[in-house]
Coordinates of C-alpha atoms and ligand atoms in Angstrom, one line a residue:
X1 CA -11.1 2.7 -29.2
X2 CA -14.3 4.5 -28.9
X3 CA -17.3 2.1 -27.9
X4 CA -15.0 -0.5 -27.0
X5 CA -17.4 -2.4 -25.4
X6 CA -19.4 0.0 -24.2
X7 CA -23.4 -0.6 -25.8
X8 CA -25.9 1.5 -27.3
X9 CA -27.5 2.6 -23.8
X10 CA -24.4 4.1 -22.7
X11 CA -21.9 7.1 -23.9
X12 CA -18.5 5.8 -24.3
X13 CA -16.1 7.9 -22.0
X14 CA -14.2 9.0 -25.1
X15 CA -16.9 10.8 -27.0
X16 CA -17.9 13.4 -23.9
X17 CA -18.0 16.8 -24.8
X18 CA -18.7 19.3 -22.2
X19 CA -22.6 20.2 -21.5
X20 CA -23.6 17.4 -22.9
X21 CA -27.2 16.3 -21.8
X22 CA -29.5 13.2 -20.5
X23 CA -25.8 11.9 -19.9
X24 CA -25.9 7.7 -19.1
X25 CA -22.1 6.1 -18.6
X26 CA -20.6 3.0 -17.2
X27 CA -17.4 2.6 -15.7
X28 CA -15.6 0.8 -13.3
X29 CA -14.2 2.4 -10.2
X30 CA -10.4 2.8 -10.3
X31 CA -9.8 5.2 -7.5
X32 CA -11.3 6.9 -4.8
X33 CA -11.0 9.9 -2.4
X34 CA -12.2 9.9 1.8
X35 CA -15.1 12.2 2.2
X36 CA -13.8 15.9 3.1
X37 CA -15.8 18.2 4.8
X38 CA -15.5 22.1 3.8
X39 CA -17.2 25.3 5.4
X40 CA -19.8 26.7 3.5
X41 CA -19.1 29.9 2.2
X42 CA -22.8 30.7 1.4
X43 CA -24.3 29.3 4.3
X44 CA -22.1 30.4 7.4
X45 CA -21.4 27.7 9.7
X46 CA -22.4 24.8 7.6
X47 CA -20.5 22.8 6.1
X48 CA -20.4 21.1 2.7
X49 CA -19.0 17.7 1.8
X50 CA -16.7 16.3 -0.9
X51 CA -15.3 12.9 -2.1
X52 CA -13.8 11.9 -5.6
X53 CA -13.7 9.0 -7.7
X54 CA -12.1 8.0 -11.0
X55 CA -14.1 5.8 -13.1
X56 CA -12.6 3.4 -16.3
X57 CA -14.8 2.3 -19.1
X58 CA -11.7 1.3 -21.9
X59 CA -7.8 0.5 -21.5
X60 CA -7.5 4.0 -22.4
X61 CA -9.9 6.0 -21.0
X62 CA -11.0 7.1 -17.3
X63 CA -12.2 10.2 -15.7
X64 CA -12.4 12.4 -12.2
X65 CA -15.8 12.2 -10.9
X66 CA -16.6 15.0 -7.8
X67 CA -19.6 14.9 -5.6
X68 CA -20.6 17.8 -3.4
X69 CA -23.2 17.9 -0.9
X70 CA -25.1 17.3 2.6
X71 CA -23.0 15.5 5.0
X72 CA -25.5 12.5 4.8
X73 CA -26.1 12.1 1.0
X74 CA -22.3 12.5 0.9
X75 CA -21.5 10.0 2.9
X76 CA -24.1 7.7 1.6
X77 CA -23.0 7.8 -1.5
X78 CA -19.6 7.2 -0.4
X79 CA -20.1 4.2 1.7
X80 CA -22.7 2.6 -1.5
X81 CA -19.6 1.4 -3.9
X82 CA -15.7 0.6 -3.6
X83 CA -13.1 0.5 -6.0
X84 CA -12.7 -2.6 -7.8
X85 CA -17.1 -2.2 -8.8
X86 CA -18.9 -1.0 -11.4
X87 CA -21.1 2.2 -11.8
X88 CA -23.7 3.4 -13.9
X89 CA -23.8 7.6 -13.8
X90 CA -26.6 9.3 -15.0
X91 CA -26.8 13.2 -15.4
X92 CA -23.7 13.8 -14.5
X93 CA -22.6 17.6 -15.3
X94 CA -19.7 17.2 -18.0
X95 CA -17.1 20.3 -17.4
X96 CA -13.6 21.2 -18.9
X97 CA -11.0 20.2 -16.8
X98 CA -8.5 22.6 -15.9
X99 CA -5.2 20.6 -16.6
X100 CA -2.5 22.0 -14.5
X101 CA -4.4 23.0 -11.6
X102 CA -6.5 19.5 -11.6
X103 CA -3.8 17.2 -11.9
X104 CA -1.8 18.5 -9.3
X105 CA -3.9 16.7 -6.9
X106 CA -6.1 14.4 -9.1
X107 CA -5.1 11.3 -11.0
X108 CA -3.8 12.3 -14.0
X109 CA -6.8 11.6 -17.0
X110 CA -6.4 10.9 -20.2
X111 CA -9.9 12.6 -21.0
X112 CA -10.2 16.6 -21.1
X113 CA -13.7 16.3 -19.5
X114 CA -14.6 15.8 -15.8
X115 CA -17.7 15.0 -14.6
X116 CA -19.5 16.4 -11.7
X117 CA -22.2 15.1 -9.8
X118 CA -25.2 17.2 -8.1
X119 CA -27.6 15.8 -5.3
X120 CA -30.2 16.9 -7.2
X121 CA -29.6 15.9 -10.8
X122 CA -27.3 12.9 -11.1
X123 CA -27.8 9.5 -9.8
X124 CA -25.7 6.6 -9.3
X125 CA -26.2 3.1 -9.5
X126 CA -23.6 0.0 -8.5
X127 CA -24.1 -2.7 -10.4
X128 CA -23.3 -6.0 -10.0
X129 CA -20.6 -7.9 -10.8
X130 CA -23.0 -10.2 -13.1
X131 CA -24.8 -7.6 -15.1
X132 CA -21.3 -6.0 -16.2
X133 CA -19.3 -7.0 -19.6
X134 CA -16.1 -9.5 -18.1
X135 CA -13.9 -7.3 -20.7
X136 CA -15.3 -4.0 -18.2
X137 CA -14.5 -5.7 -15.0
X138 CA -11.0 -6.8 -16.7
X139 CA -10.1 -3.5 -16.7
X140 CA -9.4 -3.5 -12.8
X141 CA -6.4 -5.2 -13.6
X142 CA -5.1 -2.5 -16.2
X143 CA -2.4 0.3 -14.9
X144 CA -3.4 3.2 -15.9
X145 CA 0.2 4.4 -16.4
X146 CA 2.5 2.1 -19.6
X147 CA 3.1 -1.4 -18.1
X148 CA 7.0 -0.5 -18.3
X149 CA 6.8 2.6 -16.8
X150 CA 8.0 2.3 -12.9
X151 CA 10.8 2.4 -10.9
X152 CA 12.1 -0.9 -9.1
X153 CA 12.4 -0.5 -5.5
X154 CA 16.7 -0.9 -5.8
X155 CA 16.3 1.8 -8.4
X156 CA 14.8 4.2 -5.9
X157 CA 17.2 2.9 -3.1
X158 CA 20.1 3.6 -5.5
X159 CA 18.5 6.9 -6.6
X160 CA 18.4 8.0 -3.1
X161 CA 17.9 11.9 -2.1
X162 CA 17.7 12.8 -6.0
X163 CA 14.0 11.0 -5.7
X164 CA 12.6 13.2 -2.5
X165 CA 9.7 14.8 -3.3
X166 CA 9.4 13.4 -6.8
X167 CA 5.9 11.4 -7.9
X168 CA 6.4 8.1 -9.8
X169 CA 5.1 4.8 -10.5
X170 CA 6.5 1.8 -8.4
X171 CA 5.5 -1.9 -9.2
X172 CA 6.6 -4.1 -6.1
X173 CA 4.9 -7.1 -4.4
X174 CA 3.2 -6.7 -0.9
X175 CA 5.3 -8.0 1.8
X176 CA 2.6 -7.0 4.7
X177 CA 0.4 -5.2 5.8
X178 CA 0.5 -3.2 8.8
X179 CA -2.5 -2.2 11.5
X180 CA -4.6 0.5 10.9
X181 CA -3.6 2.9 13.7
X182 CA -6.2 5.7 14.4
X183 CA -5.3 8.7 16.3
X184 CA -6.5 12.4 16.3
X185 CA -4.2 15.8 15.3
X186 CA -3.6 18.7 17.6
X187 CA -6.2 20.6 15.8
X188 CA -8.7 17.5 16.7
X189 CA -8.6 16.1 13.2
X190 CA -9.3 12.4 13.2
X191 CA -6.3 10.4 11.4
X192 CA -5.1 7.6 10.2
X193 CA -2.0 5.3 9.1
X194 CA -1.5 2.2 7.6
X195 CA 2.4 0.9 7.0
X196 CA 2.7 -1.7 3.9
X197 CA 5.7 -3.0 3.3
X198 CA 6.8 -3.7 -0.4
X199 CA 9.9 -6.0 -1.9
X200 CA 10.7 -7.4 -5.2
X201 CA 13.8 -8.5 -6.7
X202 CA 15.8 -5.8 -5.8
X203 CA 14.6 -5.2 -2.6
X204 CA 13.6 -6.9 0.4
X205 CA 11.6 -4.2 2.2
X206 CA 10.3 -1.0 1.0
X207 CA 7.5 0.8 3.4
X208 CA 4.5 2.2 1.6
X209 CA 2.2 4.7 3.9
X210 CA -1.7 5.2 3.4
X211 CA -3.0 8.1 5.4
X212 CA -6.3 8.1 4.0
X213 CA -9.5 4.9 4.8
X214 CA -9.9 4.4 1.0
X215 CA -6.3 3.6 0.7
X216 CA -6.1 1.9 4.0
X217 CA -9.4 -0.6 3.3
X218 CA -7.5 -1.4 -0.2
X219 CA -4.7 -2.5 1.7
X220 CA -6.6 -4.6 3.7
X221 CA -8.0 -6.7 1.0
X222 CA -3.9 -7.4 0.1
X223 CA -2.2 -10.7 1.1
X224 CA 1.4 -10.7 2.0
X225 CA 3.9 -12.4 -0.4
X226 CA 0.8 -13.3 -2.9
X227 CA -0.3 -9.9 -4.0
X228 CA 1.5 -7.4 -6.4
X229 CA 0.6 -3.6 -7.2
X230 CA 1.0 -1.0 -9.7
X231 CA 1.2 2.3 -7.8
X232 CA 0.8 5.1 -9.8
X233 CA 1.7 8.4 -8.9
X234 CA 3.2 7.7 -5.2
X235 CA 5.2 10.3 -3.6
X236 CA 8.8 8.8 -3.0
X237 CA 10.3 11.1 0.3
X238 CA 13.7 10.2 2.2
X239 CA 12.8 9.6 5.8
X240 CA 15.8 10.9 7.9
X241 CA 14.3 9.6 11.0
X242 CA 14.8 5.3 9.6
X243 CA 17.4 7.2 7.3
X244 CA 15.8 5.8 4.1
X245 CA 13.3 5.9 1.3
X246 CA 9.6 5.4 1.4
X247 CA 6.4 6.0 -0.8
X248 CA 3.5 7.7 0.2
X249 CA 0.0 7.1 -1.6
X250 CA -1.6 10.4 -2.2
X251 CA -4.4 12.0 -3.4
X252 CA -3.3 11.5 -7.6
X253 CA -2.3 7.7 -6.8
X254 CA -4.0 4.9 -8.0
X255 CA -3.0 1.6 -7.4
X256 CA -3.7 -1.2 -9.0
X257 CA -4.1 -4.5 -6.9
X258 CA -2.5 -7.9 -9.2
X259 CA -2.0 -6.1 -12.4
X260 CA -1.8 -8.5 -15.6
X261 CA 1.3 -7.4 -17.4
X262 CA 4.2 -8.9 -18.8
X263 CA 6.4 -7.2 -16.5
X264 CA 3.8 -7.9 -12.8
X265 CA 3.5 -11.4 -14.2
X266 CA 7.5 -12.0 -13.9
X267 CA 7.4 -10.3 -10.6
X268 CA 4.7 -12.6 -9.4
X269 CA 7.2 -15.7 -10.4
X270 CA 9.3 -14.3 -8.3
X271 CA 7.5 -13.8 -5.7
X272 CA 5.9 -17.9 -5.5
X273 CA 9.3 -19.1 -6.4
X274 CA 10.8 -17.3 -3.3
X275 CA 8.1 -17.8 -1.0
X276 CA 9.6 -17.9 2.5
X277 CA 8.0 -20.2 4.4
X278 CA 9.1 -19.3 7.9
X279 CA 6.8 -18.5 9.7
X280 CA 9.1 -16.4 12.5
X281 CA 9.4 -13.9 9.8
X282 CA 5.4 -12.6 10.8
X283 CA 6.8 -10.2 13.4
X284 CA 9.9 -8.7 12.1
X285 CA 9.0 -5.2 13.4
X286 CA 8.6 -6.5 16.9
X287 CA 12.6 -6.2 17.0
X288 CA 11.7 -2.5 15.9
X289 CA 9.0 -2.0 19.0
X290 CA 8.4 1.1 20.7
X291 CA 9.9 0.9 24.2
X292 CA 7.5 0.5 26.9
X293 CA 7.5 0.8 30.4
X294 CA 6.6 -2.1 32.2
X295 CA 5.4 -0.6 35.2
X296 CA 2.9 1.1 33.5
X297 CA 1.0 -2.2 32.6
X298 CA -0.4 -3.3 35.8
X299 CA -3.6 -5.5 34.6
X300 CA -3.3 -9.4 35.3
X301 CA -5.1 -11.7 33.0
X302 CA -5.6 -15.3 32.6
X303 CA -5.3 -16.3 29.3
X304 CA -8.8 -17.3 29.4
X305 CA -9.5 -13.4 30.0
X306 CA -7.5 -12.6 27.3
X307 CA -9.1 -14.2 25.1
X308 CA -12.6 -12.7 26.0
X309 CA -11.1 -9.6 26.0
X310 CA -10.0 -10.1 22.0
X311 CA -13.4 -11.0 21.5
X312 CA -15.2 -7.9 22.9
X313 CA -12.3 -5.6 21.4
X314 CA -13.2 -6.6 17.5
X315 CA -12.7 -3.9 15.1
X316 CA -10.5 -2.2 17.3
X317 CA -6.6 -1.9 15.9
X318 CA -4.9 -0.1 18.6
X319 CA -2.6 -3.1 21.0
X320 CA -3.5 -3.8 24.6
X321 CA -1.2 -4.8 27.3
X322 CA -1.3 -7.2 30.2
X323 CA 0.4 -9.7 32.2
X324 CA 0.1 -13.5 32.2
X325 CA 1.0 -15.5 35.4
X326 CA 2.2 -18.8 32.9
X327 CA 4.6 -20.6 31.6
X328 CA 5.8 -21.5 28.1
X329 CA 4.5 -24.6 26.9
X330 CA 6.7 -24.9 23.5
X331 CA 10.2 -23.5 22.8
X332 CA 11.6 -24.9 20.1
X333 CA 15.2 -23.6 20.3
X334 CA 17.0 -27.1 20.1
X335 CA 14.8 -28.3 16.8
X336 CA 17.1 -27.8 13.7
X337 CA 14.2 -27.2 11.6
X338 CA 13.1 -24.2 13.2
X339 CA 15.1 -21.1 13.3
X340 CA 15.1 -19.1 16.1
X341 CA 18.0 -16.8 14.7
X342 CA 18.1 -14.6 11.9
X343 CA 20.0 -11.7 10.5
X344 CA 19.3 -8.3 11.1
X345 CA 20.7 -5.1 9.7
X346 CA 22.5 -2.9 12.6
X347 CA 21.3 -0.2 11.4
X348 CA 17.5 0.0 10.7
X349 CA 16.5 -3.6 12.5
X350 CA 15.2 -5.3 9.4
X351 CA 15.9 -9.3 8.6
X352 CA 18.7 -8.8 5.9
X353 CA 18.7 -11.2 2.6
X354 CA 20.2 -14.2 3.5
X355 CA 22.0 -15.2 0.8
X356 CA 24.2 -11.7 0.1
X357 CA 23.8 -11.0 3.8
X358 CA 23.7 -7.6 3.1
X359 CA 21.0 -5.1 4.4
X360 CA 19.0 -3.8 1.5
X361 CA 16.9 -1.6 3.1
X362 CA 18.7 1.5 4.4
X363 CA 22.3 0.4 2.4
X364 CA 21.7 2.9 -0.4
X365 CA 25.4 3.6 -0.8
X366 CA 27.7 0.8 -0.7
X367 CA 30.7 3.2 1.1
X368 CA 28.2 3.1 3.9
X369 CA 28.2 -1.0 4.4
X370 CA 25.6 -1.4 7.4
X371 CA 26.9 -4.5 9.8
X372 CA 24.6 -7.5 10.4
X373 CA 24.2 -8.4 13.6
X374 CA 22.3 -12.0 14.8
X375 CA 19.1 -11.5 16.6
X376 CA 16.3 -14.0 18.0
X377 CA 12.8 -14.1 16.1
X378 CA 11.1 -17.1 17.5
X379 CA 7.4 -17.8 18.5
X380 CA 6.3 -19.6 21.5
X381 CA 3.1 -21.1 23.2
X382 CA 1.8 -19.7 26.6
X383 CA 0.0 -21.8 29.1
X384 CA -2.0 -21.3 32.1
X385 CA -4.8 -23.1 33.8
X386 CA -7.3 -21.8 31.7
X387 CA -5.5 -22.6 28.2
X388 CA -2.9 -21.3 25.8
X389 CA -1.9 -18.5 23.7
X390 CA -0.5 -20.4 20.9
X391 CA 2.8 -18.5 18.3
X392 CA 3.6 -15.7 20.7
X393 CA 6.8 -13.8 19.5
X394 CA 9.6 -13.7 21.7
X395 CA 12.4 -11.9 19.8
X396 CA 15.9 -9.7 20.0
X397 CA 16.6 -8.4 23.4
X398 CA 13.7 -9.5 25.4
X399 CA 14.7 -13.1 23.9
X400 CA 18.0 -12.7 25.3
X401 CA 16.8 -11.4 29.0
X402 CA 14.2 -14.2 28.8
X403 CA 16.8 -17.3 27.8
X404 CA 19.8 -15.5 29.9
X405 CA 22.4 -15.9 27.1
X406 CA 23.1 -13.7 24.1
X407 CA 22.3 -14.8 20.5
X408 CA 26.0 -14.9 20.0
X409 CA 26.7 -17.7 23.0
X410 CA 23.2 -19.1 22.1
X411 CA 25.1 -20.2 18.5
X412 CA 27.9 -21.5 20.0
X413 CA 26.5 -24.1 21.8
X414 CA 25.5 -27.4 21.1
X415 CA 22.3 -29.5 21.3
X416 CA 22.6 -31.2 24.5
X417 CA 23.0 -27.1 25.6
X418 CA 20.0 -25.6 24.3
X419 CA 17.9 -28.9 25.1
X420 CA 18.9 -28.2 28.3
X421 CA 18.7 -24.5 28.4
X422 CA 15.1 -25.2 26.9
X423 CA 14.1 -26.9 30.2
X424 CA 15.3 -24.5 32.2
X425 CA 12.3 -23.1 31.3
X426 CA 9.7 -24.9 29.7
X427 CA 6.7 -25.1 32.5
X428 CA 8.6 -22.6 34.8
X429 CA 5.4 -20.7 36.1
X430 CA 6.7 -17.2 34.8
X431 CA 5.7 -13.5 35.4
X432 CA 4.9 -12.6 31.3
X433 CA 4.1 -8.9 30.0
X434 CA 2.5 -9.3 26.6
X435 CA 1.5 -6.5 23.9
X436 CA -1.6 -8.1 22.3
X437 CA -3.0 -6.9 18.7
X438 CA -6.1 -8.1 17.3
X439 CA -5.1 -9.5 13.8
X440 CA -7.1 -11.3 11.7
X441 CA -4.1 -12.4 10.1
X442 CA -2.4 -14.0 12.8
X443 CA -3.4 -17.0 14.2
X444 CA -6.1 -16.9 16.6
X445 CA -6.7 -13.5 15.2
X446 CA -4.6 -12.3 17.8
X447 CA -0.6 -11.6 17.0
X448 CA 1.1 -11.4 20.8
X449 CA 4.3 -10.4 21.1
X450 CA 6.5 -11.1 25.0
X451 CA 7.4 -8.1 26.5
X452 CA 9.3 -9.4 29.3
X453 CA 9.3 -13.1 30.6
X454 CA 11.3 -13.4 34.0
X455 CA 10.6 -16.7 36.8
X456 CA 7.6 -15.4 39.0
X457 CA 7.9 -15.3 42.5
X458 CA 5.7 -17.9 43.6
X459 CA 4.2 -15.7 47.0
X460 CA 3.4 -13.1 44.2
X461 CA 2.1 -15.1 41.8
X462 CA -0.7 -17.1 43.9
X463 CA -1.3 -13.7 45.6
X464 CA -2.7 -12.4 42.2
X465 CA -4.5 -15.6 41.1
X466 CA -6.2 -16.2 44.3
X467 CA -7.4 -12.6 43.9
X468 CA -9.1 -13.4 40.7
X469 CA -10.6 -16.3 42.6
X470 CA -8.9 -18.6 40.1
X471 CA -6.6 -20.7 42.0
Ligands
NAG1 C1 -10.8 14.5 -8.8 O1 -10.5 15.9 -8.9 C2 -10.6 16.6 -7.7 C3 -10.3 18.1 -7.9 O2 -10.9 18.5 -9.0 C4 -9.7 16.0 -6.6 O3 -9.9 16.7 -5.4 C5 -9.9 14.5 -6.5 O4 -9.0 14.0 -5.6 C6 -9.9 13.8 -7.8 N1 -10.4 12.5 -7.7 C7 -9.6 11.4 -7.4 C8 -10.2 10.1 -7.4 O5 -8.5 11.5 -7.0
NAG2 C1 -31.8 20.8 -4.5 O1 -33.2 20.7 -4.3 C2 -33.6 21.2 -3.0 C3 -35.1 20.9 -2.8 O2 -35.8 20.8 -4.0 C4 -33.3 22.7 -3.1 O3 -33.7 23.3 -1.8 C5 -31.9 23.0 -3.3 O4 -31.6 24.4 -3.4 C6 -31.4 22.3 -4.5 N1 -29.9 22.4 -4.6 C7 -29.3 22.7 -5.7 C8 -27.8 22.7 -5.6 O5 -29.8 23.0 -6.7
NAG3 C1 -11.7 6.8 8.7 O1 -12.1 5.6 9.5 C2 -12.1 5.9 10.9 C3 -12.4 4.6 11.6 O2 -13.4 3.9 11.0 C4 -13.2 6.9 11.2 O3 -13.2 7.2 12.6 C5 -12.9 8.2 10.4 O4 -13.9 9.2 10.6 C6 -12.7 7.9 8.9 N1 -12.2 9.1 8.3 C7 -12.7 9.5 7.1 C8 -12.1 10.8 6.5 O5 -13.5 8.9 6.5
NAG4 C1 0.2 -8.8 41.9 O1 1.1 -8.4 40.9 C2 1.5 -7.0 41.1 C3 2.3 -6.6 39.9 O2 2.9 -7.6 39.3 C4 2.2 -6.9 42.4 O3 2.7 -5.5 42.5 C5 1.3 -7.2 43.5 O4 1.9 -7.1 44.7 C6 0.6 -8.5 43.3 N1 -0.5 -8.6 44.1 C7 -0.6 -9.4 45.2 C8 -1.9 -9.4 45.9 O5 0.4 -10.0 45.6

């Protein structure tokens, strides 16, 4: 396999030896650490920077690449490439790796070299996608672990506890993609999360957590229900606190987005064949919300405002709140193509398989049968004079305030009684709280989700649009 496609003017990753000189290799990026910063042990109070990459340059072999420097070159260099392009590495300093000790916290190499990169000495260049061999950029699509080798999702539910703690490779499909959320330790470390959530066959929802921006920005690029991954390496823990299992991408994982296998290919059939195409099923963890305190949100908007608002808060993930003197403009509760009820397990709040009507996420053990319980997941369009928020969701309990009838009395009744329920109402100025999240995935690039949606006292109402000189 040596020289497997790589030419003259480059070493082949499988003939390094360390010390080797005037070093030139090509590769493409596989993997890739955040930049870490460390205090300087020669220079007191300084502090020197870090990052890691893992470059491919044949199906079977890829190496650990670490940089060390100043802040800025660091960080330069960091933000120049991605994974998914190609590099060309000159002088790089070729060292033994140190197996055990590397590995722990390293992707696992087939090499027994890893290269090390000096400000100084070695250079890198990105090339583009052009100038590179297709076979070369093909091998994006590779796992680096056997095709066959991963758990299913239902074989790490059924595995259960036995799994905590243990690192494995999962192939699953990406159901979605959660917001980044940002936030800083108690030791003033900036953080960061990112929720995906996984299914395939077996399963119909499996979180996945990034904590680190190279992870987080892969994710990104990941479309719900299209996109399937080979995770290598993921650390599988039980969470007591949603009493079930999840995978956590660490520093040793590399994933690998739409990998063309045998085995991703049936998954991906799967996947198209069982597209869902309701689109009520874009907010199932607004049943799962954080409780807020409405009193705390005191802002009125128009929707007008809001909109603005969206606008000059791009980039930024964390929700805002406000209220909306409105009314809803479409409810679509007596139209027997749209459903506005769906299945949700009792226990952890997600939607639950329709057809076995059985909770898959959190019933690992079928003595401990979870109960489904009904719940509203429907979205609806918000109007005021100065235009409409269009698919906000209104679901579970604050569905049930907002209609004034449970889900189960809302099934039991017949057409005429939800048309008529419906105009109860439909156009009723109304005193809305809203959580708003910018999304480039929802529509509008804004994903709203009803808070609280109660008749507004008329008195109160004018009061505060006559005060924003709007009336
Ligand atoms: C490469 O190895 C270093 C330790 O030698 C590790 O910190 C780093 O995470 C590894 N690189 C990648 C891409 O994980
Ligand atoms: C790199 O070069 C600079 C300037 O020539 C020098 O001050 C520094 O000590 C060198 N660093 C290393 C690690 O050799
Ligand atoms: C991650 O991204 C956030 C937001 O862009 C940034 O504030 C933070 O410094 C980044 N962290 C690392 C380790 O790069
Ligand atoms: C506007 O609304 C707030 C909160 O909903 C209410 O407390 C306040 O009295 C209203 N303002 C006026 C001027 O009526």
């Amino acid at each position: 396999m040596a020289n497997f496609f790589v030419s003259k003017t480059f070493t082949a990753l499988s003939d390094l030896y360390p010390n080797m000189a005037n070093l030139k290799i090509i590769g493409i990026v596989i993997g890739k650490t955040d930049v870490k910063g460390f205090p300087d042990r020669k220079n007191i109070g300084s502090e020197r920077y870090t990052f890691s990459f893992t470059v491919r340059d044949s199906p079977t072999h890829f190496v650990n690449v670490t940089s060390w420097g100043k802040e800025d070159y660091i960080k330069l260099l960091s933000d120049s490439f991605r994974v998914g392009e190609c590099v060309i590495i000159e002088n790089p300093l070729i060292q033994r790796k140190e197996i055990e000790k590397e590995e722990k916290f390293s992707p696992a190499t087939p090499s027994n070299c890893k290269l090390l990169l000096s400000e100084n000495h070695s250079t890198v260049k990105i090339c583009s996608g052009y100038e590179v061999d297709a076979k070369l950029l093909s091998l994006i699509h590779l796992p680096v672990k056997e095709s066959r080798d991963y758990y299913s999702l239902g074989d790490i539910v059924a595995n259960g506890h036995s799994l905590d703690g243990r690192i494995i490779n999962v192939l699953a499909a990406v159901r979605s993609v959660g917001e980044p959320k940002y936030f800083t330790t108690s030791d003033r470390r900036k953080g960061q999360r990112c929720e995906v959530k996984l299914y395939d066959e077996t399963e119909s929802s499996f979180a996945m957590i990034c904590w680190d921006n190279e992870s987080i920005l892969l994710a990104q690029s990941w479309m719900p229900r299209d996109t399937v991954i080979f995770a290598s390496d993921v650390r599988i823990n039980f969470d007591k606190f949603r009493n079930c299992m999840t995978a956590t991408v660490i520093s040793k994982t590399i994933i690998t987005t739409n990998p063309d296998t045998p085995e991703a290919n049936i998954l991906l059939n799967f996947i198209r064949e069982n597209k869902e195409t309701n689109v009520l099923d874009y907010e199932t963890d607004s049943y799962l919300k954080e409780s807020i305190n409405l009193n705390t949100i005191v802002d009125v908007y128009t929707v007008e405002q809001l909109k603005v608002k969206s606008v000059k808060n791009e980039g930024r993930a964390d929700p805002f709140y406000g209220i909306l003197y409105g009314y809803i403009s479409t409810l679509n509760i007596d139209d027997e193509t749209t459903k506005v009820v769906q299945n949700r397990c009792s226990s952890c709040g997600y939607v639950v398989n329709e057809a076995s009507n059985t909770c898959k996420t959190c019933n690992k053990d079928s003595s401990e049968l979870k109960s489904v319980l009904p719940s509203f997941n429907m979205l609806v369009d918000l109007t005021d004079h100065t235009g409409t928020l269009r698919s906000c969701s209104l679901a579970g309990g604050v569905a049930e305030e907002t209609l004034g009838c449970t889900v189960n009395e809302f099934l039991t009744m017949t057409d005429e009684q939800k048309t008529a329920l419906k105009w109860q109402f439909l156009l009723e100025r109304s005193k809305i709280y809203l959580k708003l999240v910018l999304s480039h995935r929802a529509r509008g690039g804004l994903r709203v989700t009803v808070l609280s949606c109660k008749l507004a006292d008329p008195i109160e109402a004018s009061a505060n649009l006559s005060g924003q000189g709007r009336v």
